Coordinates of C-alpha atoms and ligand atoms in Angstrom, one line a residue:
M1134 CA 0.0 0.0 0.0
T1135 CA 1.5 3.4 -0.8
L1136 CA 1.6 6.2 1.8
T1137 CA 1.0 9.8 0.5
V1138 CA 3.0 12.5 2.5
L1139 CA 1.7 15.8 2.8
N1140 CA 3.0 19.1 3.3
P1141 CA 0.8 20.5 6.4
A1142 CA 1.2 24.2 5.3
T1143 CA -0.2 23.6 2.0
E1144 CA -1.9 20.1 2.2
E1145 CA -0.1 19.1 -0.9
P1146 CA 1.1 15.9 -1.6
I1147 CA 5.0 15.9 -1.6
A1148 CA 5.9 12.1 -1.7
E1149 CA 4.3 8.9 -2.4
L1150 CA 6.1 6.0 -0.6
E1151 CA 5.8 2.4 -0.6
Q1152 CA 4.8 1.1 3.0
A1153 CA 6.5 -2.0 4.5
G1154 CA 4.4 -4.7 6.2
V1155 CA 5.6 -7.5 8.6
D1156 CA 7.5 -9.3 6.1
E1157 CA 9.7 -6.2 4.9
A1158 CA 10.0 -5.5 9.0
D1159 CA 11.6 -9.0 9.4
E1160 CA 13.8 -8.7 6.2
A1161 CA 15.1 -5.6 7.9
V1162 CA 15.8 -7.0 11.2
A1163 CA 17.4 -9.8 9.3
R1164 CA 19.7 -7.4 7.4
A1165 CA 20.6 -5.5 10.4
G1166 CA 21.2 -8.9 12.1
A1167 CA 23.7 -10.0 9.3
A1168 CA 25.6 -6.6 9.6
Y1169 CA 25.9 -7.0 13.3
P1170 CA 29.0 -9.0 14.0
A1171 CA 30.9 -7.1 11.7
W1172 CA 29.9 -3.7 13.2
R1173 CA 30.5 -4.4 16.5
S1174 CA 34.0 -5.6 15.8
V1175 CA 35.0 -2.3 14.0
A1176 CA 37.8 -1.0 16.1
P1177 CA 36.4 2.0 18.2
A1178 CA 38.6 4.5 16.5
D1179 CA 37.3 3.7 13.3
R1180 CA 33.6 3.5 14.4
A1181 CA 34.4 7.1 15.9
G1182 CA 35.7 8.3 12.6
L1183 CA 32.6 7.2 10.4
L1184 CA 30.4 9.1 12.9
R1185 CA 32.5 12.0 12.5
R1186 CA 32.1 11.8 8.9
L1187 CA 28.2 11.2 9.2
A1188 CA 28.1 14.5 11.3
T1189 CA 30.2 16.5 8.6
L1190 CA 27.6 15.0 5.9
V1191 CA 25.0 16.4 7.9
E1192 CA 26.6 19.7 7.8
E1193 CA 27.5 19.7 4.2
N1194 CA 23.9 18.9 3.4
A1195 CA 22.3 20.9 6.0
E1196 CA 20.2 23.1 3.9
E1197 CA 18.6 20.3 2.0
L1198 CA 17.6 18.4 5.3
A1199 CA 16.5 21.5 6.9
Q1200 CA 14.2 22.0 3.6
I1201 CA 12.9 18.5 3.7
E1202 CA 12.0 18.8 7.3
S1203 CA 10.4 22.3 7.0
R1204 CA 8.1 21.0 4.0
N1205 CA 7.3 17.6 5.5
V1206 CA 6.6 19.0 9.3
G1207 CA 5.7 22.6 8.6
K1208 CA 8.5 23.7 10.9
P1209 CA 9.5 27.1 10.0
I1210 CA 12.8 27.3 8.0
A1211 CA 15.0 29.1 10.8
G1212 CA 13.9 26.5 13.3
A1213 CA 14.4 23.4 11.0
R1214 CA 18.0 24.8 10.3
A1215 CA 18.7 25.0 14.0
E1216 CA 17.5 21.5 14.6
V1217 CA 19.7 20.0 11.9
G1218 CA 22.6 21.9 13.5
M1219 CA 21.7 20.0 16.5
V1220 CA 21.8 16.5 14.6
A1221 CA 25.2 17.2 13.5
Q1222 CA 26.4 18.3 17.0
V1223 CA 24.9 14.9 18.1
F1224 CA 26.9 12.7 15.8
H1225 CA 30.0 14.8 16.7
F1226 CA 29.4 14.2 20.4
Y1227 CA 29.0 10.3 20.0
A1228 CA 31.9 10.2 17.7
G1229 CA 33.9 11.4 20.6
A1230 CA 32.2 9.2 23.0
V1231 CA 33.1 5.8 21.3
D1232 CA 36.3 5.2 22.9
K1233 CA 35.4 6.8 26.0
H1234 CA 32.8 4.5 27.4
R1235 CA 34.9 2.5 29.7
G1236 CA 34.3 -0.3 32.4
H1237 CA 36.0 -0.4 35.6
T1238 CA 38.3 -2.7 37.5
I1239 CA 37.0 -3.7 40.8
P1240 CA 39.2 -5.3 43.6
V1241 CA 37.9 -8.3 45.0
A1242 CA 39.0 -11.3 47.1
G1243 CA 41.0 -13.8 45.0
G1244 CA 41.5 -11.6 41.9
V1245 CA 40.0 -8.8 40.1
A1246 CA 36.7 -8.1 38.6
A1247 CA 36.3 -6.1 35.5
T1248 CA 33.4 -4.5 33.7
F1249 CA 32.7 -4.1 30.3
R1250 CA 30.2 -2.4 28.1
E1251 CA 28.9 -4.8 25.5
P1252 CA 26.6 -3.6 22.4
L1253 CA 23.0 -5.1 22.6
G1254 CA 22.7 -6.4 18.9
V1255 CA 20.0 -5.1 16.5
V1256 CA 17.8 -2.2 17.9
G1257 CA 14.3 -0.8 16.8
L1258 CA 14.4 3.1 17.1
I1259 CA 10.7 4.3 17.0
V1260 CA 10.5 8.1 16.6
P1261 CA 7.4 10.6 16.2
W1262 CA 6.5 13.2 13.8
N1263 CA 7.4 16.2 15.7
F1264 CA 11.1 16.3 15.7
P1265 CA 11.9 13.3 13.1
L1266 CA 15.4 14.0 12.5
N1267 CA 16.5 15.4 15.8
I1268 CA 15.1 12.5 17.7
A1269 CA 16.4 9.9 15.3
S1270 CA 19.7 11.2 15.7
W1271 CA 19.5 11.3 19.6
K1272 CA 19.0 7.5 19.2
L1273 CA 21.3 6.7 16.3
G1274 CA 24.1 8.4 17.7
P1275 CA 24.5 6.2 20.8
A1276 CA 23.1 3.3 19.4
L1277 CA 26.0 3.3 16.5
A1278 CA 28.7 4.4 18.9
C1279 CA 28.1 1.3 21.1
G1280 CA 28.4 -1.1 18.4
N1281 CA 24.7 -1.9 17.8
T1282 CA 23.0 -2.2 14.2
V1283 CA 19.5 -0.4 14.0
V1284 CA 16.2 -0.5 12.2
L1285 CA 14.8 3.0 12.2
K1286 CA 10.9 3.5 12.1
P1287 CA 9.9 7.1 11.4
A1288 CA 6.4 8.3 12.0
E1289 CA 4.1 7.6 9.0
L1290 CA 3.6 11.5 8.5
T1291 CA 7.1 12.4 8.7
P1292 CA 9.4 9.7 6.9
L1293 CA 11.5 12.0 4.5
S1294 CA 14.5 13.0 6.5
A1295 CA 15.0 9.6 8.0
L1296 CA 15.5 8.1 4.3
R1297 CA 17.8 10.8 3.4
L1298 CA 19.6 10.2 6.4
A1299 CA 20.1 6.7 5.7
E1300 CA 21.7 7.6 2.6
L1301 CA 24.0 10.0 4.2
C1302 CA 25.1 7.0 6.4
L1303 CA 26.1 4.9 3.5
E1304 CA 28.0 7.7 1.8
A1305 CA 29.8 8.2 5.2
G1306 CA 31.4 4.8 4.9
I1307 CA 28.8 3.1 7.4
P1308 CA 28.5 -0.5 6.0
E1309 CA 25.4 -1.9 4.3
G1310 CA 22.7 -3.2 6.8
V1311 CA 24.1 -1.3 9.9
V1312 CA 21.2 1.5 9.6
G1313 CA 18.1 0.3 8.0
V1314 CA 14.8 2.7 7.5
L1315 CA 11.4 1.0 7.6
V1316 CA 8.4 3.4 6.3
G1317 CA 5.2 1.9 7.4
K1318 CA 2.4 1.9 10.1
G1319 CA 3.3 1.9 13.7
S1320 CA 0.5 -0.7 14.7
V1321 CA 2.0 -3.0 11.9
V1322 CA 6.0 -2.6 11.3
G1323 CA 6.4 -0.8 14.7
Q1324 CA 4.8 -3.4 16.4
R1325 CA 6.6 -6.1 14.9
L1326 CA 9.9 -4.6 16.0
V1327 CA 8.5 -4.5 19.5
E1328 CA 7.7 -8.1 19.5
H1329 CA 10.6 -9.5 17.2
P1330 CA 12.6 -11.9 19.0
D1331 CA 15.8 -10.9 17.3
V1332 CA 15.4 -7.2 18.2
A1333 CA 17.4 -6.6 21.6
K1334 CA 16.0 -3.2 22.5
V1335 CA 13.5 -0.8 21.3
G1336 CA 14.2 3.1 21.9
F1337 CA 10.7 4.6 21.6
T1338 CA 9.8 8.2 21.6
G1339 CA 6.1 9.1 21.2
S1340 CA 2.7 9.1 23.4
T1341 CA 2.2 7.8 26.6
E1342 CA -0.8 5.9 25.3
V1343 CA 1.3 3.8 22.7
G1344 CA 4.4 3.8 25.1
R1345 CA 2.0 1.4 27.2
V1346 CA 1.5 -0.7 24.2
V1347 CA 5.3 -0.9 23.5
M1348 CA 6.1 -1.7 27.0
Q1349 CA 3.5 -4.5 27.0
G1350 CA 4.5 -5.9 23.7
A1351 CA 8.5 -5.8 24.7
S1352 CA 7.5 -8.1 27.8
G1353 CA 7.1 -11.2 25.7
T1354 CA 11.0 -11.2 24.8
I1355 CA 12.0 -9.2 28.2
K1356 CA 13.2 -6.6 25.6
R1357 CA 15.0 -3.5 26.8
V1358 CA 12.7 -0.3 26.2
T1359 CA 13.7 3.4 26.6
L1360 CA 10.6 5.3 26.8
E1361 CA 10.3 9.1 25.9
L1362 CA 6.7 9.7 26.4
G1363 CA 4.3 12.9 26.7
G1364 CA 4.6 15.9 29.0
K1365 CA 2.6 18.6 30.7
S1366 CA 5.4 20.7 32.1
A1367 CA 5.2 23.8 34.0
N1368 CA 6.7 27.1 33.5
V1369 CA 6.6 28.6 37.0
V1370 CA 7.0 32.4 37.5
F1371 CA 7.6 33.7 41.1
A1372 CA 7.1 37.3 41.6
D1373 CA 10.3 38.1 42.3
A1374 CA 11.1 37.1 38.8
D1375 CA 12.4 39.3 35.9
L1376 CA 8.9 39.5 34.8
E1377 CA 9.6 41.2 31.3
R1378 CA 12.1 38.5 30.7
A1379 CA 9.8 35.6 31.8
A1380 CA 7.1 37.1 29.8
A1381 CA 9.3 37.7 26.6
A1382 CA 10.7 33.8 26.6
A1383 CA 7.4 32.3 27.6
P1384 CA 5.7 32.2 24.1
Y1385 CA 8.6 30.2 22.8
A1386 CA 8.3 27.7 25.5
V1387 CA 4.8 26.7 24.5
F1388 CA 4.3 27.9 21.0
D1389 CA 7.6 26.4 19.6
N1390 CA 6.9 23.8 17.0
A1391 CA 3.3 25.1 16.9
G1392 CA 3.1 23.6 20.6
Q1393 CA 4.0 19.9 19.1
D1394 CA 6.9 19.7 21.6
C1395 CA 6.9 17.3 24.4
C1396 CA 8.9 19.7 26.7
A1397 CA 6.1 22.6 25.8
R1398 CA 5.8 24.7 29.2
S1399 CA 1.9 24.5 28.5
R1400 CA 0.9 25.4 32.0
I1401 CA 2.3 28.7 33.2
L1402 CA 2.2 28.9 37.0
V1403 CA 2.2 32.7 38.0
Q1404 CA 2.3 33.9 41.6
R1405 CA -0.8 35.6 42.2
S1406 CA 0.6 39.0 43.0
A1407 CA 2.2 39.1 39.7
Y1408 CA -0.4 37.4 37.8
D1409 CA -2.2 40.2 36.2
R1410 CA 0.9 41.9 35.0
F1411 CA 2.7 38.7 33.8
L1412 CA -0.6 37.9 31.7
E1413 CA -0.7 41.3 30.2
L1414 CA 2.9 41.1 28.9
F1415 CA 2.8 37.5 27.9
V1416 CA -0.4 38.2 25.7
E1417 CA 1.6 41.1 24.2
A1418 CA 4.8 38.8 23.2
T1419 CA 2.3 36.1 22.1
A1420 CA 0.4 38.6 19.7
S1421 CA 3.9 39.6 18.1
L1422 CA 4.9 36.0 17.2
K1423 CA 5.2 35.7 13.4
V1424 CA 2.7 32.7 12.2
G1425 CA 2.7 31.8 8.6
D1426 CA 4.4 30.1 6.0
P1427 CA 7.2 28.0 7.2
A1428 CA 9.5 28.9 4.0
N1429 CA 9.5 32.7 5.1
E1430 CA 12.7 33.4 7.1
Q1431 CA 10.9 35.5 9.6
T1432 CA 8.0 32.9 10.5
E1433 CA 8.3 31.6 14.1
M1434 CA 5.2 29.2 13.9
G1435 CA 3.9 27.2 11.3
P1436 CA 0.8 25.0 11.2
L1437 CA 0.0 21.6 13.0
I1438 CA 0.8 18.5 11.5
S1439 CA -2.6 17.1 10.2
A1440 CA -6.5 17.7 10.0
E1441 CA -7.0 15.0 12.5
H1442 CA -4.4 16.4 14.9
R1443 CA -6.0 19.8 14.4
A1444 CA -9.4 18.6 15.4
K1445 CA -8.0 16.9 18.5
V1446 CA -6.5 20.5 19.6
S1447 CA -9.6 22.2 19.1
S1448 CA -11.5 19.9 21.4
Y1449 CA -9.4 21.4 24.2
V1450 CA -10.5 25.3 23.4
D1451 CA -13.7 25.0 21.6
G1452 CA -16.2 26.9 23.7
A1453 CA -13.8 28.2 26.5
P1454 CA -13.2 31.8 26.9
S1455 CA -9.7 32.9 25.9
A1456 CA -7.6 35.7 27.1
F1457 CA -5.9 35.6 23.5
R1458 CA -6.6 34.1 20.1
G1459 CA -4.2 34.9 17.4
D1460 CA -4.6 35.2 13.7
V1461 CA -3.9 32.3 11.1
P1462 CA -3.2 32.5 7.7
E1463 CA -6.4 31.8 5.2
G1464 CA -6.8 29.0 2.8
N1465 CA -5.1 25.5 2.9
G1466 CA -2.7 24.2 5.7
F1467 CA -3.5 22.9 9.1
W1468 CA -3.3 26.1 10.7
F1469 CA -4.4 26.7 14.6
P1470 CA -4.1 29.9 16.3
C1471 CA -1.8 30.7 19.4
T1472 CA -4.3 30.6 22.4
V1473 CA -3.9 31.5 25.8
L1474 CA -6.8 30.5 28.4
E1475 CA -6.8 31.2 32.1
A1476 CA -7.4 28.1 33.5
S1477 CA -7.5 25.8 36.9
N1478 CA -5.3 23.0 37.2
D1479 CA -8.1 20.5 37.4
D1480 CA -9.3 21.6 34.0
R1481 CA -8.7 19.1 31.2
V1482 CA -6.6 21.6 29.2
A1483 CA -4.1 21.6 32.1
Q1484 CA -4.3 17.9 32.9
E1485 CA -4.0 16.6 29.4
E1486 CA -1.1 16.8 26.5
V1487 CA -2.8 19.1 24.1
F1488 CA 0.2 19.1 22.0
G1489 CA -0.7 22.4 20.2
P1490 CA -0.3 26.2 20.7
V1491 CA -2.8 26.4 23.6
A1492 CA -1.4 27.9 27.1
A1493 CA -3.1 27.4 30.2
V1494 CA -2.2 30.1 32.8
I1495 CA -2.8 29.3 36.4
P1496 CA -2.3 31.4 39.3
F1497 CA -0.4 30.4 42.8
E1498 CA 0.0 31.7 46.1
D1499 CA 3.4 30.5 47.5
E1500 CA 6.2 28.1 46.9
A1501 CA 4.5 25.1 48.5
D1502 CA 1.3 26.0 46.4
A1503 CA 3.6 26.2 43.3
I1504 CA 5.2 22.8 43.7
R1505 CA 1.9 21.2 44.6
I1506 CA 0.3 22.4 41.5
A1507 CA 3.6 21.7 39.2
N1508 CA 3.5 18.0 40.4
D1509 CA -0.3 17.6 40.1
T1510 CA 0.0 15.9 36.8
P1511 CA 0.6 12.2 35.8
F1512 CA 3.7 13.6 33.7
G1513 CA 7.2 14.4 34.6
L1514 CA 9.2 15.5 31.7
S1515 CA 10.3 19.4 31.7
G1516 CA 9.6 22.8 33.0
S1517 CA 11.2 26.0 34.0
I1518 CA 11.4 28.2 37.1
W1519 CA 11.8 31.9 36.9
T1520 CA 13.0 33.7 40.3
R1521 CA 15.9 35.8 41.4
D1522 CA 16.2 33.8 44.4
V1523 CA 18.7 31.1 43.9
S1524 CA 18.0 29.2 47.1
R1525 CA 14.4 29.1 46.1
A1526 CA 15.3 28.1 42.4
L1527 CA 17.5 24.9 44.0
R1528 CA 14.5 24.1 46.4
V1529 CA 11.9 24.3 43.7
T1530 CA 13.8 22.4 41.1
R1531 CA 14.6 19.5 43.5
A1532 CA 11.0 19.5 44.5
I1533 CA 9.5 19.2 40.9
E1534 CA 9.0 15.6 39.7
A1535 CA 10.5 16.1 36.3
G1536 CA 13.4 15.0 34.2
V1537 CA 14.8 18.1 32.8
L1538 CA 14.3 21.5 34.0
S1539 CA 15.5 25.1 33.6
V1540 CA 16.0 28.1 35.6
N1541 CA 15.4 31.7 34.3
A1542 CA 15.7 30.0 30.7
N1543 CA 13.4 28.0 28.3
T1544 CA 15.6 25.5 27.0
S1545 CA 16.8 22.5 28.9
V1546 CA 17.7 20.2 25.7
R1547 CA 21.6 20.0 25.4
V1548 CA 23.6 17.5 23.4
Q1549 CA 25.9 17.0 26.4
T1550 CA 23.3 16.6 29.3
P1551 CA 20.9 13.5 30.0
F1552 CA 17.1 14.1 28.6
G1553 CA 14.1 12.0 29.8
G1554 CA 11.2 11.7 31.8
F1555 CA 9.8 11.0 35.8
K1556 CA 6.4 9.2 36.0
Q1557 CA 4.2 8.6 32.9
S1558 CA 6.6 10.7 30.6
G1559 CA 8.9 7.4 30.6
F1560 CA 12.1 6.2 31.8
G1561 CA 15.7 5.8 30.5
R1562 CA 17.9 8.8 29.2
E1563 CA 18.8 10.3 25.9
L1564 CA 21.5 12.6 25.2
G1565 CA 24.8 13.0 27.3
L1566 CA 26.9 10.2 28.1
E1567 CA 24.1 8.4 29.8
A1568 CA 22.5 7.7 26.7
L1569 CA 25.1 5.0 26.0
D1570 CA 24.1 3.1 29.0
G1571 CA 20.9 2.7 27.5
Y1572 CA 22.4 1.0 24.2
S1573 CA 24.8 -1.2 26.0
E1574 CA 24.7 -4.1 28.5
L1575 CA 26.9 -4.0 31.5
K1576 CA 29.0 -7.4 31.9
S1577 CA 31.3 -8.2 34.8
V1578 CA 34.1 -10.7 34.5
F1579 CA 35.9 -12.1 37.4
I1580 CA 39.8 -13.0 36.8
S1581 CA 41.2 -15.4 39.4
T1582 CA 44.7 -14.5 40.6
E1583 CA 45.1 -17.9 42.2
E1584 CA 48.1 -19.9 41.0
Ligands
NAD2917 P1 2.7 8.1 18.6 O1 2.9 7.6 20.0 O2 1.4 8.0 17.9 O3 3.7 7.5 17.5 C1 5.3 7.5 17.9 C2 5.8 6.4 17.0 O4 5.2 5.2 17.4 C3 5.4 6.7 15.5 O5 6.5 6.1 14.7 C4 4.2 5.5 15.4 O6 4.3 5.2 13.9 C5 4.6 4.4 16.3 N1 3.9 3.6 16.6 C6 2.3 3.7 16.9 N2 1.9 2.6 17.3 C7 2.8 1.7 17.3 C8 2.8 0.3 18.1 N3 1.8 -0.2 18.5 N4 4.1 -0.2 18.3 C9 5.1 0.2 17.9 N5 4.9 1.6 17.4 C10 4.1 2.3 17.2 O7 3.5 9.5 18.9 P2 3.3 11.0 17.9 O8 1.8 11.4 17.7 O9 4.1 10.5 16.5 O10 4.1 12.1 18.8 C11 3.6 12.7 19.5 C12 3.9 12.4 20.9 O11 5.3 11.9 21.2 C13 3.5 13.3 22.1 O12 2.9 12.7 23.1 C14 4.9 13.8 22.5 O13 5.0 14.2 23.8 C15 5.8 12.6 22.3 N6 7.2 12.8 22.4 C16 8.0 12.8 23.4 C17 9.1 13.1 23.5 C18 10.2 12.9 24.5 O14 11.4 12.9 24.5 N7 9.8 12.6 25.7 C19 9.7 13.9 22.3 C20 8.9 14.1 21.3 C21 7.7 13.6 21.2

């Protein structure tokens, strides 16, 4: 069956692809399995060299990759370029890490014990549509660095950049079979990777709902899983913060990628004494966001990914009085306006992941109240705290149940630092040296010194 890939800004088809089924998934796993013994035996410095070459090729082809991503996801081109820049950084980082992921020697009675990091084998990498190339690289970099071979399954809506990346892997000299790409339905080929007896691990990024299915499916073979799932993160603004700075930054924390961001700070908690002033500044900053054609260099927000997703996002705001509702381009495209709602944390819009440009602004009384509300969610991925009080910043960041936080800044995603969730936002860590642990198995060997 063919898959028609659309440009969400125009609703025009941009590619027709053959979809894989279970048989093709099995063939892809077999190819990756056949390539594994040779790949795991490549000398670490040589594997590092191949990853470095891949990083350089991403840099050399950055404009093409950014254009693919912008057209397929509806991302503003400036943002798509920045994302491709991160993809190159990821491959450079893991190229440098290949020969630094070490074991230990441990003194024990009668000899010495040594630990080794062994690759897992064939790993399935399942990625969502919101950051297709970025999230693929977060998994591919550490998986290849550790000596695994991979089958990468992009989301049905956004397979194009993964296909181009696989070509660049070959061009870099990474042997045939080490990186395979499967274009097909999650419930068919994704599920097959999860259940396949010859797949040692699945690195999954997607919704919490599908994460549950993946965890269940993996249980049959006791497969290792990393789950990077949904979020409902809080942006906590204390009255002592630099309100102008916090309000100017907040729109980017929730409307970036049209709100289709697992780290979106979509609940903005504001201390009551600063609430009115913050809301005024935040609405003003939101109104100045440039929404429109992703190909325009000035555009800051594009459309949503699909008509179906737009209907879901609408269901959270239909009929609700809004503090602000922006404009969107007329005509084709899955547009949705930036929307600011005044809410209570019990509201559906504050409890569920909307995954669209919808901010819920919620007042709080004091530090304890802020922590209580921030943690009153099944998710625990990300968040920000804005305050001039460093002790409070430390107390609150330690008390918030989330994996990735920032203080007086929007972004907490760095190539060098571990990324992942608490609670129903998943488990396991990507990025940083920590990601290498998730793509390797720890082995301990005792060596006797007895004569
Ligand atoms: P999704 O869960 O619908 O799909 C994710 C991937 O899983 C897709 O490739 C899909 O084809 C595949 N899939 C679907 N059913 C499957 C099955 N039964 N077995 C195996 N694979 C299956 O998510 P989405 O709509 O593509 O992406 C949005 C979600 O991803 C949001 O919830 C968002 O928060 C989350 N996300 C999380 C992170 C993170 O790092 N925590 C990052 C980005 C996105």
